mmCIF file of C-alpha atoms and ligand atoms in Angstrom:
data_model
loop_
_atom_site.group_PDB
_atom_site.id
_atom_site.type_symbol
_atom_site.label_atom_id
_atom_site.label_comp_id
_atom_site.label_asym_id
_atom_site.label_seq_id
_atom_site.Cartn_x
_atom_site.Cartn_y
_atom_site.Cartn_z
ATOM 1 C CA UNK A 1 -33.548 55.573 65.637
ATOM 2 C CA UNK A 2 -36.049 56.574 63.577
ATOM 3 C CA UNK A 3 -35.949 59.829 62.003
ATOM 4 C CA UNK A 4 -38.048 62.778 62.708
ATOM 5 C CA UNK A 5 -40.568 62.364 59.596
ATOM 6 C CA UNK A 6 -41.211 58.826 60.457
ATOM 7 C CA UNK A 7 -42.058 59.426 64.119
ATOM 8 C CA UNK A 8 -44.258 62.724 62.650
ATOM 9 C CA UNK A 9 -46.092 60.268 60.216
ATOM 10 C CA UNK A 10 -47.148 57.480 62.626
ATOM 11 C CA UNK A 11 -48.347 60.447 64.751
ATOM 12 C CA UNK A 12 -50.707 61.725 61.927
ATOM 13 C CA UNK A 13 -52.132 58.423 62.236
ATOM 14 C CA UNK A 14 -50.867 56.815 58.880
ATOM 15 C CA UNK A 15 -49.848 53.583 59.949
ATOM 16 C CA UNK A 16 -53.131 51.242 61.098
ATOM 17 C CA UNK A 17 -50.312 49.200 62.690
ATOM 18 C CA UNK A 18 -49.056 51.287 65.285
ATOM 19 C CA UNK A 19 -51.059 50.197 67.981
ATOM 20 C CA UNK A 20 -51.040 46.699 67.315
ATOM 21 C CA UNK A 21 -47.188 46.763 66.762
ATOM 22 C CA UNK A 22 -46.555 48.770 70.449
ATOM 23 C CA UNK A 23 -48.641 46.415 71.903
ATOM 24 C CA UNK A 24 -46.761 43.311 70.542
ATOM 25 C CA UNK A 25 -43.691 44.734 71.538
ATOM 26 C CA UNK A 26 -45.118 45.613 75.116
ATOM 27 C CA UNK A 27 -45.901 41.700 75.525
ATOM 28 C CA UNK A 28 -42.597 40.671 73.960
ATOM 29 C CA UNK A 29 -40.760 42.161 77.132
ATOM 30 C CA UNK A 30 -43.805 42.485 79.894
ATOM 31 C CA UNK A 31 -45.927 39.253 78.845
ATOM 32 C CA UNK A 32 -49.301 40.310 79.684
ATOM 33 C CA UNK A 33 -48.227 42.029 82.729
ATOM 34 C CA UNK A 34 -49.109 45.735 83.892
ATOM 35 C CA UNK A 35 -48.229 47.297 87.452
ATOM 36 C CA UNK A 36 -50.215 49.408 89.770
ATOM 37 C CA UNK A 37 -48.406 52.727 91.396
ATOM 38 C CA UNK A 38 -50.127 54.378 94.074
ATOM 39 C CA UNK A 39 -49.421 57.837 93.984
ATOM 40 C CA UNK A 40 -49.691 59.455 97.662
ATOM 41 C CA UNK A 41 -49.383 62.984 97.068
ATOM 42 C CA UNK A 42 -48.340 64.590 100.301
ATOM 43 C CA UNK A 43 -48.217 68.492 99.381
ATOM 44 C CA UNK A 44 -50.073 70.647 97.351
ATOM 45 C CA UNK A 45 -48.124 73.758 97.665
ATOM 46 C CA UNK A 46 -45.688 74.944 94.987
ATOM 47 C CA UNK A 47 -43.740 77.981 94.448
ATOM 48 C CA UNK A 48 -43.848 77.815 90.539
ATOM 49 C CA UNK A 49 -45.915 79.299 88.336
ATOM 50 C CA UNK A 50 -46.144 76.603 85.284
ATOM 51 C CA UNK A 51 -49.013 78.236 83.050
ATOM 52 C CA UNK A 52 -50.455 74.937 82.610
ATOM 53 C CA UNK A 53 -51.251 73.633 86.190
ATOM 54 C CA UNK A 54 -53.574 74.624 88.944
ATOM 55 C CA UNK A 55 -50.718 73.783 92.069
ATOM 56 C CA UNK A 56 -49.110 77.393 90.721
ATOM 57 C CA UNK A 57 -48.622 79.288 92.989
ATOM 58 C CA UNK A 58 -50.724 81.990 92.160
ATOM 59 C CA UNK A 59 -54.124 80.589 91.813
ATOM 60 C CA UNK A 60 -55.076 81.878 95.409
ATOM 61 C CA UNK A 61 -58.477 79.657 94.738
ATOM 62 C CA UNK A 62 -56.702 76.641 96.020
ATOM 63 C CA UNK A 63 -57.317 74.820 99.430
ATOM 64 C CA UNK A 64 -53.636 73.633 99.961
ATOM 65 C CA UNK A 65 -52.615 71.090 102.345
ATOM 66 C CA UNK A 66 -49.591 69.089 103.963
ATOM 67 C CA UNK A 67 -50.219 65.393 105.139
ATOM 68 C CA UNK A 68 -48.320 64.198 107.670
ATOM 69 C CA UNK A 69 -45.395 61.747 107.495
ATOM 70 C CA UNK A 70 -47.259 59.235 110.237
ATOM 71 C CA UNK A 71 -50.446 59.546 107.657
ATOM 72 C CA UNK A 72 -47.724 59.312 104.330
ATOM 73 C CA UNK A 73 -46.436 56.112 106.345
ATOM 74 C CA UNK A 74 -49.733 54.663 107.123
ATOM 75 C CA UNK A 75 -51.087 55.084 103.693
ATOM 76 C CA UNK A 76 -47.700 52.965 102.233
ATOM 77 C CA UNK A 77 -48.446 50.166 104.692
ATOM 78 C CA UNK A 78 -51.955 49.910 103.354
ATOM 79 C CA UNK A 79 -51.046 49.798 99.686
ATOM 80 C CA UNK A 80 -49.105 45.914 99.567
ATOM 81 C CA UNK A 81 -52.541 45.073 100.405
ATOM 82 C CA UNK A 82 -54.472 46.643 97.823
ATOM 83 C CA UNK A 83 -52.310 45.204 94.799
ATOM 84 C CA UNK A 84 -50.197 48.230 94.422
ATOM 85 C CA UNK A 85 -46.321 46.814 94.141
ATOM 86 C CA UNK A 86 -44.882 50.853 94.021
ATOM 87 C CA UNK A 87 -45.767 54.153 95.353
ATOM 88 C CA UNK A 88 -44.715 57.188 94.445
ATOM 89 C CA UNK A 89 -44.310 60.682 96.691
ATOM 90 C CA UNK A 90 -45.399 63.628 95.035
ATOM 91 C CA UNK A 91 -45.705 67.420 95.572
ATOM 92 C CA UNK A 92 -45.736 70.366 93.959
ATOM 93 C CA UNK A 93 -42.202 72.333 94.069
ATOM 94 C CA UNK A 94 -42.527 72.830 98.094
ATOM 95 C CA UNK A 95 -39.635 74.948 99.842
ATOM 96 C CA UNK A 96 -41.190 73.872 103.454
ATOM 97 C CA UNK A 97 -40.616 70.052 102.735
ATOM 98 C CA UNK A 98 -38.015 68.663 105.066
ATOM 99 C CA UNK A 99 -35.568 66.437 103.205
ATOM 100 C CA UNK A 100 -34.427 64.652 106.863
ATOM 101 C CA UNK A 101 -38.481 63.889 107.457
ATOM 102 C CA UNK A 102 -38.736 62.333 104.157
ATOM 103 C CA UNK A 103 -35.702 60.547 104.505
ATOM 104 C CA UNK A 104 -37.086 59.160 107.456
ATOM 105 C CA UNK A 105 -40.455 58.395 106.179
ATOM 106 C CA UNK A 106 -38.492 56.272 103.038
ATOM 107 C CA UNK A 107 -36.028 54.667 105.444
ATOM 108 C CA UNK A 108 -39.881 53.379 107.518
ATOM 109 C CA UNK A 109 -41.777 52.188 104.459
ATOM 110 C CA UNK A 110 -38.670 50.442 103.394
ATOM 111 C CA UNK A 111 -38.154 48.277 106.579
ATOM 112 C CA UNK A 112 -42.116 47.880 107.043
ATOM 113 C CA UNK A 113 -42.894 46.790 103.250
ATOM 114 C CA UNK A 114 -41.443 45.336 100.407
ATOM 115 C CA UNK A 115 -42.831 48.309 97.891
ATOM 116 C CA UNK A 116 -40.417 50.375 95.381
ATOM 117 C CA UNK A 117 -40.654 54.027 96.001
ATOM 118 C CA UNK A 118 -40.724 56.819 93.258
ATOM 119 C CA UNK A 119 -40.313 60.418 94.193
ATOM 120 C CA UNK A 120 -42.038 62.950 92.259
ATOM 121 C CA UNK A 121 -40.569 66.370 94.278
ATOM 122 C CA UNK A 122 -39.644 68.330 91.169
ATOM 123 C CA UNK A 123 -35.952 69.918 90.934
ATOM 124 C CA UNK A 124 -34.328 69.170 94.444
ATOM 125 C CA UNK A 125 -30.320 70.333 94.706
ATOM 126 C CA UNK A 126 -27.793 67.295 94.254
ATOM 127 C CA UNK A 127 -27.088 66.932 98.030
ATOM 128 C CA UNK A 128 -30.674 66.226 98.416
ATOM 129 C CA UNK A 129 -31.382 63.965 95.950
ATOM 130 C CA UNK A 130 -28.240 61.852 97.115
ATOM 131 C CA UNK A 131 -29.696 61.623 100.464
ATOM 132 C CA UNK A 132 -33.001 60.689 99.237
ATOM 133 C CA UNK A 133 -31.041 57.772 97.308
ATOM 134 C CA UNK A 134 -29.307 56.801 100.234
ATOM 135 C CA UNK A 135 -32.654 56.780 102.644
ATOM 136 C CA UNK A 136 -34.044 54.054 100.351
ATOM 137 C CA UNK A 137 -35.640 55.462 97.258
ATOM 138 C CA UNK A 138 -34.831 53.610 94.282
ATOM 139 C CA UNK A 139 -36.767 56.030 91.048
ATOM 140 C CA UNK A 140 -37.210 59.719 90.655
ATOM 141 C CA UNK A 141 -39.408 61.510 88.191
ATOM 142 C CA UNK A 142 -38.909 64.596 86.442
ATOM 143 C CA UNK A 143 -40.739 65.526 83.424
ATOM 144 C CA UNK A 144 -39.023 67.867 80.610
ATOM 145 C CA UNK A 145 -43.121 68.570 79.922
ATOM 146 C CA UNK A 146 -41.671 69.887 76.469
ATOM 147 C CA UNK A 147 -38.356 69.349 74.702
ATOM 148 C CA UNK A 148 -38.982 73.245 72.855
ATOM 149 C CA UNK A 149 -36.922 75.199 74.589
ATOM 150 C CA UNK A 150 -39.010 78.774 73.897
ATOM 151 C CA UNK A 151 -42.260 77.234 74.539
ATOM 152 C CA UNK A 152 -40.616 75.794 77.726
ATOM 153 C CA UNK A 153 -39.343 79.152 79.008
ATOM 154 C CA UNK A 154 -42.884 80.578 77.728
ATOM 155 C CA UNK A 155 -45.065 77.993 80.044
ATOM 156 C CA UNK A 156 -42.934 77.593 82.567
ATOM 157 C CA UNK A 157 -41.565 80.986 83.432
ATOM 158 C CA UNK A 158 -38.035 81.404 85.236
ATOM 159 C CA UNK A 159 -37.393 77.775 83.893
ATOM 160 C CA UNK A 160 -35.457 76.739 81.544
ATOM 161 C CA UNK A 161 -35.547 73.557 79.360
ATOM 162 C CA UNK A 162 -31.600 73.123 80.152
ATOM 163 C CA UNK A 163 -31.685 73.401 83.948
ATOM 164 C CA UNK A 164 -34.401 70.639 83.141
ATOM 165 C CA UNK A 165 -32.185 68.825 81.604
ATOM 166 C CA UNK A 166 -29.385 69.017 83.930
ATOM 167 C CA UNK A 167 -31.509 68.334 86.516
ATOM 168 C CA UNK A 168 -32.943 64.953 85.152
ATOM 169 C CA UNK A 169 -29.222 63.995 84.238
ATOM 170 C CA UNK A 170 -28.189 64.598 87.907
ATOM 171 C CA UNK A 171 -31.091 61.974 88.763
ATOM 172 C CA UNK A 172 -29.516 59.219 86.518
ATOM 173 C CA UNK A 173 -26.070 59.708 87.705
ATOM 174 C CA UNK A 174 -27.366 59.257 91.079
ATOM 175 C CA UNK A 175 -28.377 55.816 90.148
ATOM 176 C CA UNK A 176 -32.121 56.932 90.191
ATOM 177 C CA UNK A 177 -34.405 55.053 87.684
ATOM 178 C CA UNK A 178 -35.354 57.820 86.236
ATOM 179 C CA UNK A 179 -38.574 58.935 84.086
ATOM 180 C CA UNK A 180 -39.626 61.860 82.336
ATOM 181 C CA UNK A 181 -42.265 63.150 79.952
ATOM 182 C CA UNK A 182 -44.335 65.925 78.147
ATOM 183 C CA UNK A 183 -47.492 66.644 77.750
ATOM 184 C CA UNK A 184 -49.503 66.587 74.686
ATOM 185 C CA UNK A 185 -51.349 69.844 72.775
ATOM 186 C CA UNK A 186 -49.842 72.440 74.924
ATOM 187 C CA UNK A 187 -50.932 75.167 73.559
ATOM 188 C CA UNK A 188 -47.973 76.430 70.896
ATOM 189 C CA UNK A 189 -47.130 73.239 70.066
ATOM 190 C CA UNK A 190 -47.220 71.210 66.649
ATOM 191 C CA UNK A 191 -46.930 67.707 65.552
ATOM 192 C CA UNK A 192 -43.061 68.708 64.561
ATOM 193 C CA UNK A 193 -42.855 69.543 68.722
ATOM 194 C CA UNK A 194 -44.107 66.279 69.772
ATOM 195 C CA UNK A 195 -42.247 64.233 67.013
ATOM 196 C CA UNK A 196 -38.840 66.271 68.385
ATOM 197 C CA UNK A 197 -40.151 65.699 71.985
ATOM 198 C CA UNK A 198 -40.091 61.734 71.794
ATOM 199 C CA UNK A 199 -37.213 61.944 69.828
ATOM 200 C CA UNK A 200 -35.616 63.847 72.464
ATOM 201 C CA UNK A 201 -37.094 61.393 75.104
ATOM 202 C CA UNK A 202 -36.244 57.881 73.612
ATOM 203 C CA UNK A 203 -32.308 59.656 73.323
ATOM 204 C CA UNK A 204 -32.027 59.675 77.243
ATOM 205 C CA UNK A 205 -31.914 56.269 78.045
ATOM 206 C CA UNK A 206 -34.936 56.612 80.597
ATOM 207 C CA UNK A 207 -36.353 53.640 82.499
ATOM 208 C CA UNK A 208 -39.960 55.543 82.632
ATOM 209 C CA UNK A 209 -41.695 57.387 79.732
ATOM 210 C CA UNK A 210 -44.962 59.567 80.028
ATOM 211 C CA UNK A 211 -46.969 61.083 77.564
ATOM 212 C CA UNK A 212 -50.413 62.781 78.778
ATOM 213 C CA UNK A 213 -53.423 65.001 76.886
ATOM 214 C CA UNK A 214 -52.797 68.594 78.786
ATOM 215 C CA UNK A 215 -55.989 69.438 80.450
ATOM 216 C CA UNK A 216 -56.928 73.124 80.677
ATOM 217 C CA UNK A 217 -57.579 74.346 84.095
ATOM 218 C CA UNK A 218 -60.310 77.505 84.833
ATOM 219 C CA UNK A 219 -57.698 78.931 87.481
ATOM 220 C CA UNK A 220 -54.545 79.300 85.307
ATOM 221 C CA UNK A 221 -53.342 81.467 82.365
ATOM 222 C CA UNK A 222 -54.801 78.464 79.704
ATOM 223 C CA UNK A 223 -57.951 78.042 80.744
ATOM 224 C CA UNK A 224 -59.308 79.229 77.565
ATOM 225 C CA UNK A 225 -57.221 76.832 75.811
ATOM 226 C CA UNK A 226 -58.328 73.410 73.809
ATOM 227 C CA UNK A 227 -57.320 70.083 75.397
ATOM 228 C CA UNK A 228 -54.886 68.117 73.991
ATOM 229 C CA UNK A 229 -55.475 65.186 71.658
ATOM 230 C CA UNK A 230 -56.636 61.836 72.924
ATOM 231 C CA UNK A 231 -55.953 59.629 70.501
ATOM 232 C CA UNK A 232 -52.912 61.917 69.589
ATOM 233 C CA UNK A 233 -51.493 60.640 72.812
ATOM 234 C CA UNK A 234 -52.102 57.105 72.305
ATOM 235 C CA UNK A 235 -49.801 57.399 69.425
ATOM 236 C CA UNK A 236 -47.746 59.228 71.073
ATOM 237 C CA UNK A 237 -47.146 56.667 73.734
ATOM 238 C CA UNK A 238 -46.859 53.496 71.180
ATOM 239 C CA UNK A 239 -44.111 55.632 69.279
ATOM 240 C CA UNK A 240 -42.145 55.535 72.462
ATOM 241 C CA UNK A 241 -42.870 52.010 73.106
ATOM 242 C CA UNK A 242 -41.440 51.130 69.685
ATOM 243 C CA UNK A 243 -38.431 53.286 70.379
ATOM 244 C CA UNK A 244 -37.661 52.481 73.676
ATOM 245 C CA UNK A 245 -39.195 48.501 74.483
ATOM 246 C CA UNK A 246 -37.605 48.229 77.964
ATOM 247 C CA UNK A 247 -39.295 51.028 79.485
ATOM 248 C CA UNK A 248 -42.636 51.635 81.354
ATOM 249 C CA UNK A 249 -44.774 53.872 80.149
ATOM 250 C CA UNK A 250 -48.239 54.652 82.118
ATOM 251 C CA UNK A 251 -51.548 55.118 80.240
ATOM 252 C CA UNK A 252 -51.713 58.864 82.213
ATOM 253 C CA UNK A 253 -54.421 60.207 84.564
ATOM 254 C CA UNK A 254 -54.655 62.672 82.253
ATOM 255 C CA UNK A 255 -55.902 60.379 79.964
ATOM 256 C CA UNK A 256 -58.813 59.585 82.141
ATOM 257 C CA UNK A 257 -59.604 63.334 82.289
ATOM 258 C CA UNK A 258 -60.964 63.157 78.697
ATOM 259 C CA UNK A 259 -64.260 62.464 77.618
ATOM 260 C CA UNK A 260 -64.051 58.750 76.902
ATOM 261 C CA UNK A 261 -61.026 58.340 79.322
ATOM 262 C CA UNK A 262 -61.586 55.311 80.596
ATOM 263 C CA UNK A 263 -62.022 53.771 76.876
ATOM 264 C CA UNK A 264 -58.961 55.617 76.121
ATOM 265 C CA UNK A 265 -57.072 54.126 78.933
ATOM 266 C CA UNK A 266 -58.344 50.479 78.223
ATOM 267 C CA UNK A 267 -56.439 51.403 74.531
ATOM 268 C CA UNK A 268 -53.636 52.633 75.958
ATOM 269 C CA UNK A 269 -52.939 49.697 77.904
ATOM 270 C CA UNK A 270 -53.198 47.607 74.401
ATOM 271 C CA UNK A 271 -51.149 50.219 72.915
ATOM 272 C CA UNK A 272 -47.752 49.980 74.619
ATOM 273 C CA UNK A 273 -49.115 50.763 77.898
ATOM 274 C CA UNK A 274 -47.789 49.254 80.832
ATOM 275 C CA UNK A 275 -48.371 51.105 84.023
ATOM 276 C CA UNK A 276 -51.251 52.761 85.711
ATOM 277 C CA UNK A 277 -51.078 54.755 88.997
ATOM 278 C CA UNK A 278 -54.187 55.430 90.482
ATOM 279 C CA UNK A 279 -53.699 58.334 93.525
ATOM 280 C CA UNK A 280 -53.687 57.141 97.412
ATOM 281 C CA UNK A 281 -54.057 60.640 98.549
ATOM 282 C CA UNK A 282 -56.730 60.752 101.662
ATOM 283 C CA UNK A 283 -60.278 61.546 100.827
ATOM 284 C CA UNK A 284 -60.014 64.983 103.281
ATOM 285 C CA UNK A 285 -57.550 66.057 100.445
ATOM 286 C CA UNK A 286 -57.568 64.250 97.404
ATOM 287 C CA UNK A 287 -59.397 66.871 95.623
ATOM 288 C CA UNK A 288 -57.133 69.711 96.077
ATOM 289 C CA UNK A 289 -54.344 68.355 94.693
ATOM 290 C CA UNK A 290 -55.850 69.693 91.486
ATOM 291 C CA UNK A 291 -52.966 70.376 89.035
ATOM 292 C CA UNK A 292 -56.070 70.048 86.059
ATOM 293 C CA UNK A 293 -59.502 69.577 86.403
ATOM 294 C CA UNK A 294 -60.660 65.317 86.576
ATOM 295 C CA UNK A 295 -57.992 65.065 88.755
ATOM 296 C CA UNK A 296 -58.696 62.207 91.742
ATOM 297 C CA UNK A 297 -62.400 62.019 90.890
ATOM 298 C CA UNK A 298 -63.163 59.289 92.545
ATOM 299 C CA UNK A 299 -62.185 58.266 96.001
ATOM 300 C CA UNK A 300 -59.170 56.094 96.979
ATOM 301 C CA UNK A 301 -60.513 52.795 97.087
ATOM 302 C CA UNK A 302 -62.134 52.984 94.197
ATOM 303 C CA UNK A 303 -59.262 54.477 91.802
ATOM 304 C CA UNK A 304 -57.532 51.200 92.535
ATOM 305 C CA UNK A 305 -60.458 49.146 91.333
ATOM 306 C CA UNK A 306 -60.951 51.414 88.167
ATOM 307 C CA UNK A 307 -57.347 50.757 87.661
ATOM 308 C CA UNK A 308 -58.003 46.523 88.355
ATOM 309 C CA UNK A 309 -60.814 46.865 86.118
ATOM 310 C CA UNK A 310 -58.799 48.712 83.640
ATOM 311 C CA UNK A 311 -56.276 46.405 83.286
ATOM 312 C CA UNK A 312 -58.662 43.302 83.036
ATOM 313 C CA UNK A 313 -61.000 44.826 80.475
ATOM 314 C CA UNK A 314 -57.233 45.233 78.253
ATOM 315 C CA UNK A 315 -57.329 41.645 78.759
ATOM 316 C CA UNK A 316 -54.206 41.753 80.750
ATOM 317 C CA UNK A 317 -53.087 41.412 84.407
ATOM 318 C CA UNK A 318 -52.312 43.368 87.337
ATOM 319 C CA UNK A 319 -49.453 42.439 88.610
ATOM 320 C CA UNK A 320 -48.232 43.278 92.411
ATOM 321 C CA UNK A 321 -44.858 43.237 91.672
ATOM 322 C CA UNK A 322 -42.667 46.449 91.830
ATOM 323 C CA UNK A 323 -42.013 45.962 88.200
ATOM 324 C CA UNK A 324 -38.353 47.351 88.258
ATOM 325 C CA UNK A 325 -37.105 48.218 84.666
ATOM 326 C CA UNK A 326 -35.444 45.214 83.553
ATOM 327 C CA UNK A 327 -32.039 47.013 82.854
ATOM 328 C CA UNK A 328 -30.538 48.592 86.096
ATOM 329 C CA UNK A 329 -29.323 52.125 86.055
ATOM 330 C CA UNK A 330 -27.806 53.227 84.351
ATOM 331 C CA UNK A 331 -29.642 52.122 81.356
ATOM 332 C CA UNK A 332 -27.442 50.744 79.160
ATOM 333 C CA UNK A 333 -29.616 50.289 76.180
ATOM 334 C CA UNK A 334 -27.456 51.021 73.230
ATOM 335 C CA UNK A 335 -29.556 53.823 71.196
ATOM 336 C CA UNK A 336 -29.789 51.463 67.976
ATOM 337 C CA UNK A 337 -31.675 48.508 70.358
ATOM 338 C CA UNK A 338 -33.852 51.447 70.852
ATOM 339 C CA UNK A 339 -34.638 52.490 67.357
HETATM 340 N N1 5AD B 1 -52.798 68.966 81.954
HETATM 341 C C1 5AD B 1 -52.105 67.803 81.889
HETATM 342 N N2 5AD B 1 -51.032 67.536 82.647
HETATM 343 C C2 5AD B 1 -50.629 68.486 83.493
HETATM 344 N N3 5AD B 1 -49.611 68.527 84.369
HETATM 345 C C3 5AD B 1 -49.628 69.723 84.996
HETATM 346 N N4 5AD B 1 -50.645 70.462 84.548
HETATM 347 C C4 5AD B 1 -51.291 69.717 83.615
HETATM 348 C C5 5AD B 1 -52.416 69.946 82.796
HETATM 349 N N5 5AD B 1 -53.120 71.078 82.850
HETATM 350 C C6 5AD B 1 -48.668 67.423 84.556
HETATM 351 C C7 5AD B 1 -47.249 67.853 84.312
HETATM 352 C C8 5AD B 1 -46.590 67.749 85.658
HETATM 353 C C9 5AD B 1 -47.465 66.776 86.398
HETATM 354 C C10 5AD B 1 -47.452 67.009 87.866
HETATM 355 O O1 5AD B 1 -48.763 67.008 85.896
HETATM 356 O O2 5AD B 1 -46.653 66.953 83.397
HETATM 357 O O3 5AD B 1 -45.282 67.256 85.587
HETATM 358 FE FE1 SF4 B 2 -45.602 73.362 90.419
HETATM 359 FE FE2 SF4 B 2 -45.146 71.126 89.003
HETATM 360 FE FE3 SF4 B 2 -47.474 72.460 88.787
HETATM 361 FE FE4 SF4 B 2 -45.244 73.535 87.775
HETATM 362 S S1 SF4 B 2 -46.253 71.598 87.081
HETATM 363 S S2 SF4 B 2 -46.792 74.614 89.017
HETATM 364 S S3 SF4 B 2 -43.724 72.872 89.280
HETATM 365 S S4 SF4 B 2 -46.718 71.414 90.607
#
């Protein structure tokens, strides 16, 4: 593993082989590869209060919305057909969803398609998660969003970074793939958080790794805030690559939200990337699930192109597969393969 001062220096940027090395590592275990998620997020509303994101429940300025399962269903039966080899559920923290409906819904798209599905429901009680598991799904993820535990409790108020924790470890012992993540330049943080943070990250033995810029939204506590760090990141993302080779790591949405997104998503993908998940959510919707500004700009249909487009312009392929982390849960990757 590498130690905390070599992670913090390839951060600063002194290493001009960074990139080139995540990406060579990225091809060594995907070949030129890179898989298409569809996200269908199904409900906006969330009873949390995360400082960072515009689904808290205070920002009254929000249209929210529940989709129906039949639409949720419909929606997966479309996406084998638009080169999308995964979806993945996701709402906000939402006390009205029904666990039996969902099950339901994930029990249907598993007899009607051959996709993977990822649930993205934040911290659900062990009971439910194990009947989510049973129903059919076969990943969960939960992101730590930072490894600091007072900046945690700070942005995420009446969280804690342990019940996090817990939480996530629950997931894996369920026999979840399981991913996690932060997000880059909360406000508060320093290169010494990040370093810790992937540290932290490439210790848990995660099939899925994220790493997004944090985008400041105008209805929540940061909006005065700066973004995060672009190209901060990137390198970000091709540390954890060379920590961790078997995992997937997307090139974010967030990413996109930056001026230059698109470029930095193309570099991404040649930096370790190997996943991109362009949102399913209906066109009625789509726009309110707006956790930062950027969000879902552009309608369905054309998200999955972008992505396509993304992809080729890398000079890689999309591939339709459900790209299942080549070690099953749980991941057995001794820590030194990973270092
Ligand atoms: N900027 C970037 N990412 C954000 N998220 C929430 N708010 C923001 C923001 N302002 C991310 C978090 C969360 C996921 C749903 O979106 O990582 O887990
Ligand atoms: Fe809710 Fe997740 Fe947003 Fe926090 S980050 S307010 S839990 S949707």
């Amino acid at each position: 593993m590498m130690s905390l001062a070599e992670i913090q220096a390839l951060l600063t940027g002194d290493d001009p082989t960074l990139f080139s090395r995540a990406h060579a590592m990225q091809r060594e275990v995907w070949g030129d590869q890179v898989f298409v998620r569809g996200i269908i997020e199904f409900s906006s509303h969330c009873i949390k209060r995360c400082h960072y994101c515009g689904l808290r429940r205070p920002n009254g300025r929000l249209r929210r919305y529940r989709m129906t399962w039949e639409e949720v269903e419909r929606i997966a039966r479309t996406a084998p057909h638009l080169g999308v080899g995964t979806i993945i559920l996701q709402c906000g923290e939402d006390p009205a969803l029904s666990i039996p409906d969902l099950c339901r819904t994930i029990t249907r798209i598993r007899r009607d398609t051959d996709l993977a599905i990822t649930l993205s429901l934040g911290e659900r009680s062990e009971d439910e998660l194990r009947r989510l598991r049973d129903a059919g799904a076969d990943r969960y993820l939960l992101k730590l969003e930072t490894t600091d535990p007072r900046l945690h409790a700070r942005l995420r108020p009446g969280q804690s970074l342990r019940q996090r924790r817990r939480a996530l470890e629950t997931i894996q012992r369920l026999g979840f793939e399981a991913g996690s993540g932060v997000i880059v330049g909360l406000p508060g943080a320093t290169l010494a958080t990040l370093a810790q943070d992937l540290r932290t990250l490439a210790a848990l033995g995660l099939q899925m790794l994220a790493v997004g810029p944090f985008i400041p939204h105008p209805h929540t506590p940061l909006r005065d805030a700066s973004p995060g760090d672009g190209i901060l990141s990137l390198r970000a993302t091709a540390v954890l690559r060379l920590l961790c080779p078997t995992a997937h790591i997307p090139a974010t949405s967030a990413l996109a939200a930056l001026p230059e997104g698109d470029a930095l998503r193309v570099q991404a993908l040649r930096g370790g990337c190997t996943v991109l998940m362009p949102s399913l959510t209906p066109e009625q919707v789509r726009a309110d699930y707006a956790i930062y500004p950027g969000k879902n700009r552009l309608p369905a249909s054309q998200a999955v192109e972008l992505a396509h487009a993304t992809i080729r312009r890398a000079g890689l392929v999309p591939s339709h597969g459900r790209g299942d982390c080549l070690r099953r849960p749980p991941c057995t990757t001794p820590l030194a393969a990973c270092a």
